[in-house]
PDB file of C-alpha atoms in Angstrom:
ATOM      1  CA  MET A   6      47.330  -9.212 -17.701  1.00 44.00           C
ATOM      2  CA  SER A   7      47.564  -6.735 -20.543  1.00 46.00           C
ATOM      3  CA  THR A   8      45.893  -3.354 -20.196  1.00 54.00           C
ATOM      4  CA  ASN A   9      47.049  -2.096 -23.595  1.00 55.00           C
ATOM      5  CA  GLY A  10      48.748   0.834 -21.867  1.00 58.00           C
ATOM      6  CA  ARG A  11      45.447   2.173 -20.529  1.00 71.00           C
ATOM      7  CA  GLU A  12      45.178   3.714 -17.095  1.00 81.00           C
ATOM      8  CA  ILE A  13      43.851   1.283 -14.512  1.00 96.00           C
ATOM      9  CA  LYS A  14      40.771   2.579 -12.688  1.00 97.00           C
ATOM     10  CA  ASN A  15      40.213  -0.089 -10.010  1.00 98.00           C
ATOM     11  CA  VAL A  16      41.957   0.243  -6.651  1.00 98.00           C
ATOM     12  CA  VAL A  17      41.667  -2.188  -3.730  1.00 98.00           C
ATOM     13  CA  ILE A  18      43.134  -1.080  -0.390  1.00 99.00           C
ATOM     14  CA  VAL A  19      43.992  -3.357   2.548  1.00 98.00           C
ATOM     15  CA  HIS A  20      44.550  -1.843   5.992  1.00 98.00           C
ATOM     16  CA  GLY A  21      47.223  -3.070   8.375  1.00 98.00           C
ATOM     17  CA  ALA A  22      47.144  -4.432  11.921  1.00 98.00           C
ATOM     18  CA  PHE A  23      45.875  -2.425  14.904  1.00 98.00           C
ATOM     19  CA  ALA A  24      43.572  -0.358  12.671  1.00 96.00           C
ATOM     20  CA  ASP A  25      40.703  -0.741  10.251  1.00 97.00           C
ATOM     21  CA  GLY A  26      39.873   0.672   6.855  1.00 97.00           C
ATOM     22  CA  SER A  27      38.195   3.857   8.084  1.00 96.00           C
ATOM     23  CA  GLY A  28      41.524   5.661   8.367  1.00 96.00           C
ATOM     24  CA  TRP A  29      41.804   5.526   4.587  1.00 98.00           C
ATOM     25  CA  ARG A  30      38.902   7.944   4.032  1.00 98.00           C
ATOM     26  CA  GLY A  31      41.218  10.749   2.923  1.00 98.00           C
ATOM     27  CA  VAL A  32      42.915   8.547   0.320  1.00 98.00           C
ATOM     28  CA  TYR A  33      39.526   7.205  -0.789  1.00 98.00           C
ATOM     29  CA  ASP A  34      38.142  10.719  -1.288  1.00 98.00           C
ATOM     30  CA  LYS A  35      41.147  11.892  -3.270  1.00 98.00           C
ATOM     31  CA  LEU A  36      41.043   8.858  -5.568  1.00 98.00           C
ATOM     32  CA  THR A  37      37.303   8.747  -6.141  1.00 98.00           C
ATOM     33  CA  THR A  38      37.192  12.433  -7.061  1.00 98.00           C
ATOM     34  CA  GLN A  39      39.669  11.552  -9.826  1.00 97.00           C
ATOM     35  CA  GLY A  40      37.423   8.830 -11.173  1.00 97.00           C
ATOM     36  CA  TYR A  41      38.953   5.780  -9.544  1.00 98.00           C
ATOM     37  CA  ARG A  42      36.760   2.948  -8.313  1.00 98.00           C
ATOM     38  CA  VAL A  43      38.058   2.247  -4.817  1.00 98.00           C
ATOM     39  CA  LYS A  44      37.228  -0.622  -2.493  1.00 98.00           C
ATOM     40  CA  ILE A  45      38.636  -0.962   1.025  1.00 98.00           C
ATOM     41  CA  VAL A  46      38.972  -4.458   2.458  1.00 98.00           C
ATOM     42  CA  GLN A  47      38.141  -4.941   6.130  1.00 98.00           C
ATOM     43  CA  ILE A  48      40.426  -7.835   6.986  1.00 98.00           C
ATOM     44  CA  PRO A  49      39.696  -9.786  10.197  1.00 98.00           C
ATOM     45  CA  LEU A  50      43.343  -9.954  11.362  1.00 98.00           C
ATOM     46  CA  THR A  51      42.720 -13.510  12.549  1.00 98.00           C
ATOM     47  CA  SER A  52      45.245 -15.277  10.308  1.00 98.00           C
ATOM     48  CA  LEU A  53      47.157 -14.739   7.085  1.00 98.00           C
ATOM     49  CA  GLU A  54      44.815 -17.193   5.367  1.00 98.00           C
ATOM     50  CA  ASP A  55      41.710 -15.334   6.566  1.00 98.00           C
ATOM     51  CA  ASP A  56      43.106 -11.935   5.594  1.00 98.00           C
ATOM     52  CA  VAL A  57      44.067 -13.168   2.125  1.00 98.00           C
ATOM     53  CA  ALA A  58      40.626 -14.727   1.686  1.00 98.00           C
ATOM     54  CA  ALA A  59      38.922 -11.451   2.642  1.00 98.00           C
ATOM     55  CA  THR A  60      41.092  -9.603   0.126  1.00 98.00           C
ATOM     56  CA  THR A  61      40.450 -12.133  -2.615  1.00 98.00           C
ATOM     57  CA  ARG A  62      36.680 -11.799  -2.151  1.00 98.00           C
ATOM     58  CA  VAL A  63      36.929  -8.106  -2.929  1.00 98.00           C
ATOM     59  CA  LEU A  64      39.326  -8.660  -5.830  1.00 98.00           C
ATOM     60  CA  ASP A  65      36.872 -11.147  -7.322  1.00 98.00           C
ATOM     61  CA  LYS A  66      34.281  -8.371  -7.490  1.00 98.00           C
ATOM     62  CA  GLN A  67      36.466  -6.076  -9.610  1.00 97.00           C
ATOM     63  CA  ASP A  68      35.693  -5.729 -13.300  1.00 94.00           C
ATOM     64  CA  GLY A  69      39.253  -5.739 -14.617  1.00 95.00           C
ATOM     65  CA  PRO A  70      42.832  -4.637 -13.950  1.00 97.00           C
ATOM     66  CA  THR A  71      43.352  -3.498 -10.373  1.00 98.00           C
ATOM     67  CA  ILE A  72      46.001  -1.805  -8.247  1.00 98.00           C
ATOM     68  CA  LEU A  73      46.320  -3.570  -4.877  1.00 98.00           C
ATOM     69  CA  VAL A  74      47.482  -1.466  -1.921  1.00 99.00           C
ATOM     70  CA  GLY A  75      48.589  -2.637   1.527  1.00 98.00           C
ATOM     71  CA  HIS A  76      49.784  -0.924   4.705  1.00 98.00           C
ATOM     72  CA  SER A  77      52.137  -2.474   7.262  1.00 98.00           C
ATOM     73  CA  TRP A  78      51.005  -6.083   7.936  1.00 98.00           C
ATOM     74  CA  ALA A  79      48.869  -5.891   4.805  1.00 98.00           C
ATOM     75  CA  GLY A  80      52.064  -5.827   2.779  1.00 98.00           C
ATOM     76  CA  THR A  81      52.300  -9.513   3.602  1.00 98.00           C
ATOM     77  CA  VAL A  82      48.629  -9.935   2.694  1.00 99.00           C
ATOM     78  CA  ILE A  83      48.942  -8.287  -0.724  1.00 98.00           C
ATOM     79  CA  THR A  84      52.147 -10.190  -1.417  1.00 98.00           C
ATOM     80  CA  GLU A  85      50.077 -13.382  -1.215  1.00 98.00           C
ATOM     81  CA  ALA A  86      46.737 -12.138  -2.534  1.00 98.00           C
ATOM     82  CA  GLY A  87      48.363 -10.126  -5.313  1.00 98.00           C
ATOM     83  CA  VAL A  88      48.741 -13.193  -7.525  1.00 98.00           C
ATOM     84  CA  HIS A  89      45.048 -12.722  -8.337  1.00 98.00           C
ATOM     85  CA  PRO A  90      44.775 -12.418 -12.144  1.00 97.00           C
ATOM     86  CA  ASP A  91      43.224  -8.944 -11.995  1.00 97.00           C
ATOM     87  CA  VAL A  92      46.071  -7.441  -9.964  1.00 98.00           C
ATOM     88  CA  THR A  93      48.352  -5.474 -12.261  1.00 98.00           C
ATOM     89  CA  GLY A  94      50.396  -3.481  -9.756  1.00 98.00           C
ATOM     90  CA  LEU A  95      51.169  -3.363  -6.031  1.00 98.00           C
ATOM     91  CA  VAL A  96      51.588  -0.392  -3.694  1.00 99.00           C
ATOM     92  CA  TYR A  97      53.312  -1.035  -0.362  1.00 99.00           C
ATOM     93  CA  VAL A  98      52.613   1.717   2.190  1.00 98.00           C
ATOM     94  CA  SER A  99      55.265   1.428   4.933  1.00 98.00           C
ATOM     95  CA  ALA A 100      54.610  -2.255   4.488  1.00 98.00           C
ATOM     96  CA  LEU A 101      56.148  -5.675   4.881  1.00 98.00           C
ATOM     97  CA  ALA A 102      57.221  -7.530   1.751  1.00 98.00           C
ATOM     98  CA  PRO A 103      58.271 -11.142   2.352  1.00 98.00           C
ATOM     99  CA  ASP A 104      59.294 -13.565  -0.354  1.00 98.00           C
ATOM    100  CA  ALA A 105      57.654 -16.919  -0.990  1.00 98.00           C
ATOM    101  CA  GLY A 106      58.494 -19.278   1.864  1.00 98.00           C
ATOM    102  CA  GLU A 107      59.305 -16.447   4.270  1.00 98.00           C
ATOM    103  CA  THR A 108      57.339 -15.319   7.304  1.00 98.00           C
ATOM    104  CA  THR A 109      56.541 -11.804   8.382  1.00 98.00           C
ATOM    105  CA  ALA A 110      58.623 -12.270  11.527  1.00 98.00           C
ATOM    106  CA  GLN A 111      61.713 -13.093   9.467  1.00 98.00           C
ATOM    107  CA  GLN A 112      61.661  -9.622   7.911  1.00 98.00           C
ATOM    108  CA  TYR A 113      62.739  -8.089  11.242  1.00 97.00           C
ATOM    109  CA  GLU A 114      65.883 -10.197  11.578  1.00 97.00           C
ATOM    110  CA  GLY A 115      69.081  -8.166  11.566  1.00 97.00           C
ATOM    111  CA  PHE A 116      67.388  -4.792  11.986  1.00 98.00           C
ATOM    112  CA  GLY A 117      67.163  -2.425  14.923  1.00 96.00           C
ATOM    113  CA  PRO A 118      64.515  -2.487  17.662  1.00 96.00           C
ATOM    114  CA  THR A 119      61.526  -0.153  17.755  1.00 97.00           C
ATOM    115  CA  PRO A 120      61.136   0.787  21.427  1.00 97.00           C
ATOM    116  CA  ASP A 121      58.115   3.042  20.813  1.00 97.00           C
ATOM    117  CA  PHE A 122      56.164   0.282  19.067  1.00 98.00           C
ATOM    118  CA  VAL A 123      55.172  -1.978  21.940  1.00 98.00           C
ATOM    119  CA  ILE A 124      52.773  -4.893  21.439  1.00 98.00           C
ATOM    120  CA  ASP A 125      50.931  -6.303  24.445  1.00 98.00           C
ATOM    121  CA  VAL A 126      49.809  -9.889  23.849  1.00 98.00           C
ATOM    122  CA  THR A 127      46.664 -11.316  25.419  1.00 98.00           C
ATOM    123  CA  GLU A 128      46.367 -14.815  26.850  1.00 98.00           C
ATOM    124  CA  ASP A 129      44.690 -16.013  23.669  1.00 98.00           C
ATOM    125  CA  GLY A 130      47.516 -14.726  21.480  1.00 98.00           C
ATOM    126  CA  TYR A 131      46.181 -11.422  20.139  1.00 98.00           C
ATOM    127  CA  GLY A 132      48.272  -8.272  20.104  1.00 98.00           C
ATOM    128  CA  PHE A 133      47.240  -4.722  21.011  1.00 98.00           C
ATOM    129  CA  LEU A 134      49.561  -1.733  20.840  1.00 98.00           C
ATOM    130  CA  ASN A 135      50.455  -0.496  24.306  1.00 98.00           C
ATOM    131  CA  PRO A 136      48.312   2.566  25.060  1.00 98.00           C
ATOM    132  CA  ASP A 137      51.144   4.495  26.716  1.00 98.00           C
ATOM    133  CA  THR A 138      53.357   4.367  23.624  1.00 98.00           C
ATOM    134  CA  PHE A 139      50.626   4.220  20.979  1.00 98.00           C
ATOM    135  CA  LYS A 140      50.948   7.765  19.695  1.00 98.00           C
ATOM    136  CA  ALA A 141      54.751   7.745  19.598  1.00 98.00           C
ATOM    137  CA  GLY A 142      54.914   4.371  17.880  1.00 98.00           C
ATOM    138  CA  PHE A 143      51.974   4.499  15.520  1.00 98.00           C
ATOM    139  CA  ALA A 144      50.709   8.026  14.957  1.00 98.00           C
ATOM    140  CA  ALA A 145      53.257  10.580  16.116  1.00 98.00           C
ATOM    141  CA  ASP A 146      52.165  13.209  13.582  1.00 98.00           C
ATOM    142  CA  THR A 147      48.479  13.179  14.528  1.00 97.00           C
ATOM    143  CA  SER A 148      46.739  15.353  17.089  1.00 97.00           C
ATOM    144  CA  ASP A 149      46.346  14.004  20.612  1.00 98.00           C
ATOM    145  CA  ALA A 150      42.624  13.560  19.970  1.00 98.00           C
ATOM    146  CA  ASP A 151      43.092  11.640  16.731  1.00 97.00           C
ATOM    147  CA  ALA A 152      45.791   9.474  18.260  1.00 97.00           C
ATOM    148  CA  ALA A 153      43.498   8.701  21.199  1.00 98.00           C
ATOM    149  CA  PHE A 154      40.700   7.650  18.845  1.00 97.00           C
ATOM    150  CA  LEU A 155      43.041   5.380  16.872  1.00 97.00           C
ATOM    151  CA  ARG A 156      44.369   3.946  20.136  1.00 98.00           C
ATOM    152  CA  ASP A 157      40.912   3.276  21.544  1.00 98.00           C
ATOM    153  CA  SER A 158      39.484   1.810  18.327  1.00 97.00           C
ATOM    154  CA  GLN A 159      42.459  -0.381  17.440  1.00 97.00           C
ATOM    155  CA  VAL A 160      41.865  -3.871  16.071  1.00 97.00           C
ATOM    156  CA  PRO A 161      44.023  -6.621  17.601  1.00 98.00           C
ATOM    157  CA  VAL A 162      45.935  -9.059  15.411  1.00 98.00           C
ATOM    158  CA  ASN A 163      46.451 -12.766  15.927  1.00 98.00           C
ATOM    159  CA  MET A 164      50.193 -12.842  16.550  1.00 98.00           C
ATOM    160  CA  SER A 165      50.508 -16.308  15.018  1.00 98.00           C
ATOM    161  CA  ALA A 166      49.916 -14.707  11.615  1.00 98.00           C
ATOM    162  CA  PHE A 167      53.427 -13.255  11.750  1.00 98.00           C
ATOM    163  CA  SER A 168      54.943 -16.735  11.806  1.00 98.00           C
ATOM    164  CA  THR A 169      52.961 -18.023   8.819  1.00 98.00           C
ATOM    165  CA  PRO A 170      55.034 -18.239   5.622  1.00 98.00           C
ATOM    166  CA  VAL A 171      53.623 -16.827   2.416  1.00 98.00           C
ATOM    167  CA  LYS A 172      53.222 -19.252  -0.468  1.00 98.00           C
ATOM    168  CA  ASN A 173      53.465 -16.729  -3.304  1.00 98.00           C
ATOM    169  CA  ALA A 174      55.251 -13.433  -3.846  1.00 98.00           C
ATOM    170  CA  ALA A 175      53.186 -11.346  -6.244  1.00 98.00           C
ATOM    171  CA  TRP A 176      55.898  -8.694  -6.477  1.00 98.00           C
ATOM    172  CA  ARG A 177      58.070 -11.108  -8.446  1.00 98.00           C
ATOM    173  CA  ASP A 178      56.021 -10.605 -11.606  1.00 96.00           C
ATOM    174  CA  ARG A 179      54.061  -7.432 -10.930  1.00 98.00           C
ATOM    175  CA  PRO A 180      55.451  -3.893 -10.731  1.00 98.00           C
ATOM    176  CA  SER A 181      55.588  -2.443  -7.233  1.00 98.00           C
ATOM    177  CA  TRP A 182      55.711   0.969  -5.596  1.00 98.00           C
ATOM    178  CA  ALA A 183      56.738   1.584  -1.987  1.00 98.00           C
ATOM    179  CA  VAL A 184      55.662   4.644  -0.006  1.00 98.00           C
ATOM    180  CA  ILE A 185      57.938   4.838   3.022  1.00 98.00           C
ATOM    181  CA  ALA A 186      57.233   7.065   6.012  1.00 98.00           C
ATOM    182  CA  THR A 187      60.566   8.521   7.063  1.00 98.00           C
ATOM    183  CA  GLY A 188      59.264   9.091  10.601  1.00 98.00           C
ATOM    184  CA  ASP A 189      57.947   5.544  10.948  1.00 98.00           C
ATOM    185  CA  ARG A 190      58.680   4.125  14.403  1.00 98.00           C
ATOM    186  CA  ALA A 191      56.952   0.789  13.848  1.00 98.00           C
ATOM    187  CA  PHE A 192      59.831  -0.447  11.682  1.00 98.00           C
ATOM    188  CA  ASP A 193      63.528   0.240  11.547  1.00 98.00           C
ATOM    189  CA  GLN A 194      63.960   2.632   8.616  1.00 97.00           C
ATOM    190  CA  ALA A 195      66.709   0.423   7.199  1.00 98.00           C
ATOM    191  CA  MET A 196      64.289  -2.499   7.210  1.00 98.00           C
ATOM    192  CA  LEU A 197      61.693  -0.605   5.188  1.00 98.00           C
ATOM    193  CA  GLN A 198      64.260   0.536   2.645  1.00 98.00           C
ATOM    194  CA  HIS A 199      65.765  -2.953   2.411  1.00 98.00           C
ATOM    195  CA  MET A 200      62.437  -4.637   1.740  1.00 98.00           C
ATOM    196  CA  ALA A 201      61.447  -2.086  -0.886  1.00 98.00           C
ATOM    197  CA  GLU A 202      64.783  -2.325  -2.650  1.00 98.00           C
ATOM    198  CA  ARG A 203      64.747  -6.122  -2.608  1.00 98.00           C
ATOM    199  CA  ILE A 204      61.413  -6.306  -4.412  1.00 98.00           C
ATOM    200  CA  GLY A 205      62.505  -3.736  -6.982  1.00 98.00           C
ATOM    201  CA  ALA A 206      59.851  -1.237  -5.930  1.00 98.00           C
ATOM    202  CA  LYS A 207      59.870   2.376  -7.014  1.00 98.00           C
ATOM    203  CA  ILE A 208      60.459   4.099  -3.684  1.00 98.00           C
ATOM    204  CA  ILE A 209      58.799   7.333  -2.583  1.00 98.00           C
ATOM    205  CA  ASN A 210      59.821   8.706   0.819  1.00 98.00           C
ATOM    206  CA  VAL A 211      57.238  10.747   2.727  1.00 98.00           C
ATOM    207  CA  SER A 212      57.754  12.718   5.931  1.00 98.00           C
ATOM    208  CA  ALA A 213      55.178  11.034   8.164  1.00 98.00           C
ATOM    209  CA  SER A 214      54.551   8.513  10.922  1.00 98.00           C
ATOM    210  CA  HIS A 215      53.411   4.920  10.521  1.00 98.00           C
ATOM    211  CA  ALA A 216      49.880   6.321  10.148  1.00 98.00           C
ATOM    212  CA  LEU A 217      50.805   8.057   6.880  1.00 98.00           C
ATOM    213  CA  PHE A 218      47.654   6.699   5.224  1.00 98.00           C
ATOM    214  CA  ALA A 219      45.699   9.081   7.487  1.00 97.00           C
ATOM    215  CA  THR A 220      48.144  11.960   7.907  1.00 98.00           C
ATOM    216  CA  GLN A 221      49.462  12.190   4.340  1.00 98.00           C
ATOM    217  CA  PRO A 222      46.540  10.981   2.209  1.00 98.00           C
ATOM    218  CA  GLY A 223      47.498  13.200  -0.720  1.00 98.00           C
ATOM    219  CA  ALA A 224      50.999  11.774  -0.961  1.00 98.00           C
ATOM    220  CA  VAL A 225      49.729   8.211  -0.682  1.00 98.00           C
ATOM    221  CA  ALA A 226      46.969   8.805  -3.231  1.00 98.00           C
ATOM    222  CA  ASP A 227      49.483  10.341  -5.659  1.00 98.00           C
ATOM    223  CA  VAL A 228      51.585   7.173  -5.607  1.00 98.00           C
ATOM    224  CA  ILE A 229      48.513   5.016  -6.210  1.00 98.00           C
ATOM    225  CA  VAL A 230      47.630   7.193  -9.193  1.00 98.00           C
ATOM    226  CA  THR A 231      51.178   6.841 -10.516  1.00 97.00           C
ATOM    227  CA  ALA A 232      50.881   3.072 -10.192  1.00 98.00           C
ATOM    228  CA  ALA A 233      47.524   3.091 -11.974  1.00 97.00           C
ATOM    229  CA  GLN A 234      48.938   5.156 -14.826  1.00 96.00           C
ATOM    230  CA  ASN A 235      52.062   3.067 -15.269  1.00 96.00           C
ATOM    231  CA  ALA A 236      51.475  -0.517 -14.128  1.00 96.00           C
ATOM    232  CA  GLY A 237      50.057  -1.536 -17.490  1.00 82.00           C
ATOM    233  CA  ASN A 238      53.296  -0.568 -19.219  1.00 79.00           C
ATOM    234  CA  ALA A 239      55.701  -1.949 -16.603  1.00 67.00           C
ATOM    235  CA  ARG A 240      57.603  -5.223 -16.851  1.00 50.00           C
TER     236      ARG A 240
END
């Protein structure tokens, strides 16, 4: 899609697993005060197909070129959903970035373990982050009170979603930016850098935990603005 070099004003944000969209309020406020039209998708975390469908419904309501943003698991979601014709650029926020035909689980192969990021799986196949290691693994740079709220309001994910291959890789023909939290304990740092480099993303490193969307909203918002200002001229 051509934007004739104009700044893109639509932004759609997709939260990751174990959280919902409310943690993005700081990013939302910073973008909307600059005139961006921001929508936050509340994905059900029941399957890749369901999460992509929820994202597509919101994309269908946009009135033109859009920057699509995803955190963590939602990197997989935006990789698939980002082929929507209105999506002009992608922003991966400490996020997964598989290629077409790959699963989320495959992205971990060959990289180091993350002992502070412990997933407890229920009998029906849904994963919750272990409460004892939640703060260390997910939100190490938050206060104890904020970490407790995130822990106690977490949204479980259907673990089978991680073994579902994506059919499309939107990053192959759309410019991408990657905001990487250097204190992220949910992923091996080498894994995050590898994925971002493989997709040709412009990489911005931020000193933060996996919950950087909440703890560093200014830094994340700045990258989204950069994407909005430049995606129309890229590639």
